[in-house]
Amino acid sequence: MLYIAIVMYNKKIAEVLSKCTANRLLERHGEDKAHIIIVDNSEGQLNDDEESKELIAKHGIVYIHNGKNLGLSKAYNQALEYALHDSRDPYRDFLMLLDDDTDVSYPYMHELYAAYKDAIRLANGVDDNTGFDLEENINVITGLIESGGRPMSPIYRFRFSYKEKNCITSPGTYENICCISSGMAVRLAALEKVGGFEESLFLDMIDYTLMYQLSRRRFNNVKVVNAQIDQSFSGRQKKPRREVMNRYKIYCKDFTRFCEITRRGRLYASLHLLKRRIMLERSIEKK
């Protein structure tokens, strides 16, 4: 089973499904092959209407409404908890992660699903999972992520200063690389072994922390498929100062925590955050 987790915030279900095309994947392969889990962090009742209820029923969507913004990590863990409870075999099943603002084409979904099917074939014939070695198998599947025509993810190692030469631009199988969470699928058993997503992180560095934890356990074998997503990133659009600085405060807290987890130190965190602050000044709207 490919579980597709979509975390929403102040969006309508219809809008999100039209962007991620996961519903088309279900229509082609059936609910017994793929399953959508929507975790709604919206504070209001945006999806308490007939259209949303019909979409949930039509596609067999698991809909979890938190009533407040719990953050991305906790929402991902809610989807993971459901998937692990529902899964017949976490060594064969994967969890795909999607944001509510990411446009995912059907060709991307199709390529990732095909790679997922290839990955689970290696597990076929294993009667008990004591014979399945996570270190020797593909545990992460992603595509080629671009922003404004420039490659952004995956990247070699854990680099935070953008250089195009650090980006992976060809499909293939890689070890110990890093990729953003949106559009990524991870084997359930690998997620379970590393304890899921780090809940001390609210919004940022969740993907980098996960890839770091997978790498520590030698589960970081990644299949990069030949399909693209064009992703927008905060800091690349002009916004009011208050909005930019509020977002920066969240990033500061999460990045500092990431550096604690990965033992990079306070000096490293401070220098990176200073550089980030200078970069963000360019994204503030001029009055």
XYZ file of C-alpha atoms in Angstrom:
287
model
C 0.000 0.000 0.000
C 1.158 3.523 -0.812
C -0.220 5.875 1.835
C -0.359 9.517 0.714
C -0.235 12.008 3.588
C -1.357 15.557 2.840
C -1.104 18.189 5.575
C -3.486 21.105 5.075
C -3.689 24.540 6.640
C -6.595 26.866 5.858
C -7.277 25.200 2.525
C -10.226 23.411 0.949
C -9.919 19.702 0.208
C -11.008 20.224 -3.405
C -8.224 22.742 -3.968
C -5.567 20.465 -2.496
C -6.659 17.351 -4.396
C -6.613 19.264 -7.680
C -2.969 20.172 -7.026
C -1.600 16.818 -5.908
C -3.511 14.558 -8.388
C -3.491 11.746 -5.805
C -7.166 11.171 -6.553
C -6.288 10.240 -10.148
C -3.826 7.668 -8.844
C -6.578 6.113 -6.747
C -8.977 6.071 -9.679
C -6.437 4.155 -11.761
C -5.055 1.704 -9.186
C -7.821 1.492 -6.569
C -8.064 2.162 -2.845
C -6.461 -1.194 -2.055
C -3.215 0.011 -3.697
C -3.101 3.652 -2.561
C -4.781 5.510 0.272
C -5.043 9.254 1.006
C -4.677 10.558 4.562
C -5.473 14.257 5.005
C -4.416 15.924 8.249
C -6.124 19.299 8.549
C -4.350 21.774 10.826
C -6.896 24.516 10.069
C -8.379 26.300 13.057
C -11.822 26.694 11.503
C -14.310 24.374 9.811
C -13.379 25.063 6.196
C -14.146 21.507 5.094
C -17.384 20.953 6.970
C -19.439 21.253 3.794
C -21.156 18.854 1.413
C -18.553 19.131 -1.372
C -15.719 18.192 0.998
C -17.702 15.364 2.576
C -18.507 13.976 -0.886
C -14.812 14.040 -1.869
C -13.831 12.284 1.359
C -16.431 9.570 0.767
C -15.729 9.215 -2.973
C -11.988 8.627 -2.560
C -12.089 6.824 0.805
C -10.006 9.574 2.384
C -8.960 9.351 6.011
C -9.650 12.868 7.278
C -8.101 14.037 10.560
C -9.109 17.534 11.682
C -7.054 18.904 14.566
C -8.902 22.193 15.002
C -5.593 24.019 15.464
C -2.163 24.168 13.914
C -0.132 21.429 15.599
C 2.786 21.888 13.224
C 4.023 19.736 10.381
C 5.887 17.066 12.364
C 2.955 16.197 14.623
C 0.635 16.105 11.610
C 3.012 13.772 9.743
C 3.172 11.534 12.813
C -0.631 11.365 12.940
C -0.618 10.144 9.330
C 2.211 7.712 10.130
C 0.350 6.366 13.155
C -2.717 5.669 11.040
C -0.649 4.045 8.273
C 1.191 1.766 10.710
C -2.090 0.752 12.330
C -3.720 0.067 8.970
C -0.734 -1.544 7.236
C -0.569 -5.302 6.826
C 3.188 -5.128 6.312
C 5.214 -1.957 7.074
C 8.212 -3.484 5.282
C 6.300 -3.352 1.988
C 4.247 -0.180 2.480
C 5.382 3.412 1.991
C 4.188 6.814 3.209
C 4.276 9.666 0.694
C 4.433 13.237 2.032
C 2.765 16.184 0.336
C 2.227 19.842 1.183
C -1.047 21.578 0.442
C 0.670 24.169 -1.770
C 2.693 21.845 -3.982
C 1.567 21.211 -7.556
C 2.213 17.531 -8.233
C 1.568 16.362 -11.768
C 0.088 12.967 -12.580
C 3.317 11.904 -14.388
C 5.198 12.543 -11.127
C 2.693 10.487 -9.130
C 2.836 7.728 -11.744
C 6.655 7.564 -11.732
C 6.820 7.515 -7.940
C 4.151 4.813 -7.761
C 6.070 2.703 -10.306
C 9.264 3.084 -8.232
C 7.336 2.117 -5.103
C 6.104 -1.059 -6.837
C 9.679 -1.883 -7.851
C 10.889 -1.318 -4.276
C 8.354 -3.686 -2.721
C 9.082 -6.462 -5.213
C 12.329 -7.028 -3.329
C 10.275 -7.759 -0.222
C 8.018 -10.286 -1.936
C 8.499 -13.857 -0.836
C 9.678 -12.914 2.649
C 7.439 -14.864 5.012
C 8.697 -13.137 8.119
C 10.442 -9.792 8.204
C 13.459 -11.099 10.106
C 14.779 -11.883 6.633
C 14.276 -8.355 5.286
C 17.303 -6.070 5.534
C 16.396 -2.364 5.512
C 20.039 -1.413 5.007
C 20.137 -3.213 1.655
C 16.899 -1.896 0.161
C 15.441 1.329 -1.190
C 13.732 3.118 1.697
C 13.201 6.585 0.189
C 11.768 7.571 -3.184
C 11.733 11.125 -4.498
C 11.824 13.093 -7.716
C 13.767 16.048 -9.080
C 12.564 19.183 -7.303
C 13.021 22.552 -8.982
C 12.180 26.131 -8.091
C 11.855 28.678 -10.859
C 13.682 26.368 -13.257
C 16.637 25.820 -10.897
C 17.384 22.426 -9.291
C 16.838 22.421 -5.502
C 16.487 18.821 -4.305
C 17.814 16.192 -3.811
C 21.273 17.378 -2.753
C 24.517 15.669 -1.860
C 24.966 15.453 1.917
C 23.418 18.112 4.181
C 24.295 21.482 2.654
C 22.466 24.699 3.527
C 24.143 27.172 1.173
C 22.710 26.881 -2.316
C 25.062 25.863 -5.085
C 23.677 24.200 -8.171
C 26.632 21.807 -8.309
C 25.456 20.278 -5.017
C 22.084 19.317 -6.504
C 21.302 15.941 -8.020
C 19.888 16.423 -11.501
C 19.793 12.859 -12.818
C 17.523 9.962 -11.833
C 19.144 6.951 -10.232
C 19.910 5.256 -6.920
C 21.904 7.153 -4.301
C 23.092 6.769 -0.715
C 23.283 9.347 2.069
C 21.763 12.239 0.188
C 19.146 14.690 1.419
C 15.826 15.734 -0.076
C 12.866 17.891 0.876
C 9.809 16.154 2.263
C 7.225 17.251 -0.288
C 6.879 14.567 -2.942
C 8.988 12.068 -0.981
C 7.898 8.540 -0.019
C 9.483 6.562 2.832
C 9.162 2.898 3.768
C 6.945 2.569 6.861
C 9.306 0.157 8.615
C 12.200 2.618 8.236
C 10.073 5.446 9.633
C 9.041 3.284 12.546
C 12.649 2.278 13.305
C 13.809 5.921 13.573
C 10.838 6.931 15.718
C 8.910 8.878 13.101
C 9.184 12.637 12.706
C 10.884 14.880 15.265
C 8.029 16.658 17.041
C 10.228 19.340 18.606
C 10.378 20.805 15.072
C 7.302 22.798 14.107
C 7.734 23.513 10.402
C 11.339 23.560 9.205
C 14.215 21.061 9.000
C 11.829 18.127 9.457
C 12.970 16.524 6.219
C 16.665 17.135 6.913
C 16.303 15.680 10.407
C 14.518 12.615 9.056
C 17.195 12.042 6.416
C 19.869 12.461 9.098
C 18.188 9.857 11.307
C 17.785 7.465 8.371
C 21.434 7.956 7.480
C 22.529 7.152 11.047
C 20.723 3.819 10.797
C 22.036 3.227 7.252
C 18.483 3.296 5.887
C 19.227 6.242 3.587
C 19.085 4.417 0.238
C 17.231 6.720 -2.140
C 15.637 6.156 -5.533
C 15.365 9.377 -7.556
C 12.769 9.039 -10.302
C 12.753 10.843 -13.629
C 9.958 13.282 -12.813
C 9.889 16.912 -11.680
C 8.041 19.104 -9.181
C 8.233 22.885 -9.328
C 8.218 23.958 -5.692
C 7.916 27.471 -4.277
C 9.993 28.257 -1.193
C 9.514 30.893 1.485
C 12.013 33.689 1.087
C 11.684 33.768 -2.692
C 8.523 35.878 -2.863
C 8.142 39.514 -1.826
C 6.157 39.771 1.434
C 5.496 42.328 4.189
C 8.228 42.649 6.837
C 6.023 41.394 9.680
C 5.142 38.221 7.752
C 8.769 37.580 6.784
C 10.051 38.086 10.335
C 7.351 35.915 11.909
C 8.289 33.141 9.524
C 11.971 33.712 10.285
C 11.351 33.251 14.036
C 9.911 29.800 13.385
C 12.880 28.929 11.177
C 15.347 30.137 13.852
C 13.841 27.893 16.510
C 13.656 24.851 14.237
C 17.133 25.284 12.753
C 18.689 25.742 16.202
C 16.984 22.547 17.351
C 18.179 20.744 14.216
C 21.751 21.779 15.022
C 21.331 20.403 18.553
C 20.093 17.066 17.196
C 22.896 16.807 14.647
C 25.547 18.236 17.027
C 26.531 21.086 14.748
C 26.868 23.569 17.594
C 25.549 27.030 18.444
C 28.198 28.911 16.443
C 27.278 27.058 13.261
C 23.586 27.775 13.872
C 24.218 31.463 14.563
C 26.285 31.985 11.411
C 23.718 30.233 9.231
C 20.819 32.180 10.745
C 22.645 35.467 10.208
C 23.152 34.578 6.564
C 19.480 33.598 6.326
C 18.410 36.921 7.826
C 20.466 38.855 5.279
C 18.950 36.816 2.448
C 15.408 37.401 3.722
C 15.890 41.165 3.712
C 15.751 40.935 -0.072
C 12.303 39.365 0.086
C 10.682 42.164 2.104
C 8.268 44.362 0.227
C 9.459 47.935 -0.157
C 6.954 50.587 0.884
